[in-house]
mmCIF file of C-alpha atoms in Angstrom:
data_model
loop_
_atom_site.group_PDB
_atom_site.id
_atom_site.type_symbol
_atom_site.label_atom_id
_atom_site.label_comp_id
_atom_site.label_asym_id
_atom_site.label_seq_id
_atom_site.Cartn_x
_atom_site.Cartn_y
_atom_site.Cartn_z
ATOM 1 C CA UNK M 1 59.605 125.327 91.906
ATOM 2 C CA UNK M 2 58.988 122.753 89.254
ATOM 3 C CA UNK M 3 61.495 120.257 88.098
ATOM 4 C CA UNK M 4 60.771 117.234 85.717
ATOM 5 C CA UNK M 5 63.139 114.899 87.282
ATOM 6 C CA UNK M 6 60.722 115.147 90.543
ATOM 7 C CA UNK M 7 57.518 114.489 88.603
ATOM 8 C CA UNK M 8 55.466 111.781 90.537
ATOM 9 C CA UNK M 9 53.025 109.564 88.788
ATOM 10 C CA UNK M 10 49.669 109.364 90.687
ATOM 11 C CA UNK M 11 48.960 105.699 90.715
ATOM 12 C CA UNK M 12 45.572 106.345 92.502
ATOM 13 C CA UNK M 13 43.018 108.454 90.631
ATOM 14 C CA UNK M 14 42.112 109.785 94.137
ATOM 15 C CA UNK M 15 45.280 111.720 94.756
ATOM 16 C CA UNK M 16 44.841 115.486 95.173
ATOM 17 C CA UNK M 17 47.072 117.469 92.805
ATOM 18 C CA UNK M 18 48.135 119.654 95.677
ATOM 19 C CA UNK M 19 49.618 116.586 97.438
ATOM 20 C CA UNK M 20 51.403 115.521 94.246
ATOM 21 C CA UNK M 21 52.943 119.179 94.040
ATOM 22 C CA UNK M 22 53.819 119.193 97.673
ATOM 23 C CA UNK M 23 55.981 116.135 97.312
ATOM 24 C CA UNK M 24 57.567 117.168 94.029
ATOM 25 C CA UNK M 25 58.722 120.304 95.576
ATOM 26 C CA UNK M 26 59.558 118.606 98.978
ATOM 27 C CA UNK M 27 62.118 116.609 97.234
ATOM 28 C CA UNK M 28 63.629 119.529 95.481
ATOM 29 C CA UNK M 29 64.050 121.043 98.925
ATOM 30 C CA UNK M 30 65.110 117.736 100.707
ATOM 31 C CA UNK M 31 67.798 117.371 98.099
ATOM 32 C CA UNK M 32 69.484 120.909 98.491
ATOM 33 C CA UNK M 33 71.672 121.254 101.395
ATOM 34 C CA UNK M 34 71.230 125.155 101.354
ATOM 35 C CA UNK M 35 67.358 124.804 102.423
ATOM 36 C CA UNK M 36 67.635 124.352 106.101
ATOM 37 C CA UNK M 37 64.601 126.447 107.202
ATOM 38 C CA UNK M 38 62.556 125.724 104.130
ATOM 39 C CA UNK M 39 62.950 121.935 104.760
ATOM 40 C CA UNK M 40 61.723 122.400 108.440
ATOM 41 C CA UNK M 41 58.804 124.619 107.247
ATOM 42 C CA UNK M 42 57.712 121.552 105.404
ATOM 43 C CA UNK M 43 56.558 119.841 108.671
ATOM 44 C CA UNK M 44 54.081 120.758 111.310
ATOM 45 C CA UNK M 45 55.429 122.293 114.468
ATOM 46 C CA UNK M 46 54.730 118.895 116.252
ATOM 47 C CA UNK M 47 55.378 116.616 113.332
ATOM 48 C CA UNK M 48 56.884 113.075 113.843
ATOM 49 C CA UNK M 49 59.747 112.134 111.222
ATOM 50 C CA UNK M 50 61.036 108.527 111.301
ATOM 51 C CA UNK M 51 64.037 107.415 109.100
ATOM 52 C CA UNK M 52 64.614 103.767 108.471
ATOM 53 C CA UNK M 53 63.863 102.330 111.988
ATOM 54 C CA UNK M 54 65.841 105.122 113.781
ATOM 55 C CA UNK M 55 64.380 106.868 116.990
ATOM 56 C CA UNK M 56 61.635 109.169 115.870
ATOM 57 C CA UNK M 57 62.571 112.822 115.383
ATOM 58 C CA UNK M 58 59.881 114.917 116.851
ATOM 59 C CA UNK M 59 58.906 118.540 116.487
ATOM 60 C CA UNK M 60 60.526 121.394 114.586
ATOM 61 C CA UNK M 61 63.504 121.847 117.024
ATOM 62 C CA UNK M 62 64.657 118.251 116.464
ATOM 63 C CA UNK M 63 63.729 118.111 112.738
ATOM 64 C CA UNK M 64 65.995 121.239 112.422
ATOM 65 C CA UNK M 65 68.756 119.603 114.482
ATOM 66 C CA UNK M 66 68.743 116.622 112.391
ATOM 67 C CA UNK M 67 68.581 118.618 109.044
ATOM 68 C CA UNK M 68 71.661 120.610 110.212
ATOM 69 C CA UNK M 69 73.760 117.454 110.385
ATOM 70 C CA UNK M 70 72.145 115.625 107.591
ATOM 71 C CA UNK M 71 74.787 116.623 104.973
ATOM 72 C CA UNK M 72 77.643 115.894 107.362
ATOM 73 C CA UNK M 73 77.655 112.285 106.142
ATOM 74 C CA UNK M 74 77.089 112.833 102.324
ATOM 75 C CA UNK M 75 78.100 115.030 99.636
ATOM 76 C CA UNK M 76 74.898 114.861 97.706
ATOM 77 C CA UNK M 77 71.401 113.223 97.847
ATOM 78 C CA UNK M 78 69.007 112.918 94.926
ATOM 79 C CA UNK M 79 65.411 111.435 95.470
ATOM 80 C CA UNK M 80 63.735 110.439 92.291
ATOM 81 C CA UNK M 81 60.154 109.571 93.475
ATOM 82 C CA UNK M 82 58.072 107.304 91.028
ATOM 83 C CA UNK M 83 54.396 106.750 92.446
ATOM 84 C CA UNK M 84 52.174 107.621 95.005
ATOM 85 C CA UNK M 85 49.085 105.947 96.456
ATOM 86 C CA UNK M 86 46.153 107.047 98.354
ATOM 87 C CA UNK M 87 42.960 105.315 99.338
ATOM 88 C CA UNK M 88 40.389 107.970 98.761
ATOM 89 C CA UNK M 89 40.104 111.477 97.343
ATOM 90 C CA UNK M 90 39.729 112.961 100.807
ATOM 91 C CA UNK M 91 42.491 111.059 102.478
ATOM 92 C CA UNK M 92 45.617 113.184 103.696
ATOM 93 C CA UNK M 93 47.492 109.960 104.096
ATOM 94 C CA UNK M 94 49.691 108.659 101.251
ATOM 95 C CA UNK M 95 52.276 106.056 100.425
ATOM 96 C CA UNK M 96 54.959 106.780 97.925
ATOM 97 C CA UNK M 97 58.021 104.926 96.620
ATOM 98 C CA UNK M 98 60.990 106.203 94.517
ATOM 99 C CA UNK M 99 64.771 105.846 94.253
ATOM 100 C CA UNK M 100 67.689 107.550 96.017
ATOM 101 C CA UNK M 101 71.110 108.297 94.966
ATOM 102 C CA UNK M 102 73.562 109.346 97.850
ATOM 103 C CA UNK M 103 77.189 110.664 97.156
ATOM 104 C CA UNK M 104 79.006 109.872 100.267
ATOM 105 C CA UNK M 105 82.189 111.581 101.736
ATOM 106 C CA UNK M 106 84.274 108.578 100.973
ATOM 107 C CA UNK M 107 83.391 109.118 97.299
ATOM 108 C CA UNK M 108 81.141 106.179 97.090
ATOM 109 C CA UNK M 109 77.951 106.342 95.509
ATOM 110 C CA UNK M 110 75.036 104.233 96.445
ATOM 111 C CA UNK M 111 71.477 103.837 95.219
ATOM 112 C CA UNK M 112 68.517 102.282 96.557
ATOM 113 C CA UNK M 113 64.680 102.321 96.554
ATOM 114 C CA UNK M 114 62.787 103.951 99.279
ATOM 115 C CA UNK M 115 59.181 104.177 100.565
ATOM 116 C CA UNK M 116 57.394 106.627 102.541
ATOM 117 C CA UNK M 117 54.216 106.660 104.548
ATOM 118 C CA UNK M 118 53.009 110.238 105.196
ATOM 119 C CA UNK M 119 50.165 112.195 106.664
ATOM 120 C CA UNK M 120 49.747 115.817 105.673
ATOM 121 C CA UNK M 121 47.835 118.567 107.305
ATOM 122 C CA UNK M 122 46.865 122.057 106.149
ATOM 123 C CA UNK M 123 48.089 124.767 108.259
ATOM 124 C CA UNK M 124 46.407 128.072 108.936
ATOM 125 C CA UNK M 125 47.979 129.387 106.034
ATOM 126 C CA UNK M 126 46.466 126.841 104.079
ATOM 127 C CA UNK M 127 49.875 125.377 103.235
ATOM 128 C CA UNK M 128 50.297 121.461 103.075
ATOM 129 C CA UNK M 129 52.782 120.305 105.768
ATOM 130 C CA UNK M 130 53.964 116.940 106.934
ATOM 131 C CA UNK M 131 52.513 115.789 110.329
ATOM 132 C CA UNK M 132 54.034 112.370 110.063
ATOM 133 C CA UNK M 133 56.771 111.234 107.548
ATOM 134 C CA UNK M 134 58.245 107.841 107.926
ATOM 135 C CA UNK M 135 61.024 106.503 105.503
ATOM 136 C CA UNK M 136 61.655 102.869 104.702
ATOM 137 C CA UNK M 137 64.860 102.236 102.962
ATOM 138 C CA UNK M 138 67.072 99.212 102.368
ATOM 139 C CA UNK M 139 70.438 100.201 104.087
ATOM 140 C CA UNK M 140 72.404 97.386 102.501
ATOM 141 C CA UNK M 141 73.796 99.587 99.596
ATOM 142 C CA UNK M 142 74.701 102.161 102.087
ATOM 143 C CA UNK M 143 76.658 99.748 104.132
ATOM 144 C CA UNK M 144 78.526 98.559 101.005
ATOM 145 C CA UNK M 145 79.458 102.207 100.280
ATOM 146 C CA UNK M 146 80.994 102.315 103.722
ATOM 147 C CA UNK M 147 78.499 104.939 104.936
ATOM 148 C CA UNK M 148 77.142 102.971 108.051
#
């Protein structure tokens, strides 16, 4: 499921190619509103997901409920990840930054930078999943578009 628009530059030589590939595929899934269950499957069953200072979403049930309504407030969403950082080759904790473009229901478009802190775990099926995912984003552009 490769797409050159979602290619991430590893800013740390320590980054695992599996982690880079996970996030490239994760944002393809994230930006597709039809990918409900596949999106939830990117998280561990007890994952914590925090969006821009909002109350944490905990576990698959809450993440699924959030995802089912995420596109109620927007027509489209496009993440363009830029760089990812890690402290060591064995680390499962990364920081990432990129740019997101959101098409709102009121036909306005907003763009802004985002950053992520994430902790990944390998499941019993050896698949990487997010155990912790926190998004930092300046909501100024969203408020200008009338989305908040």
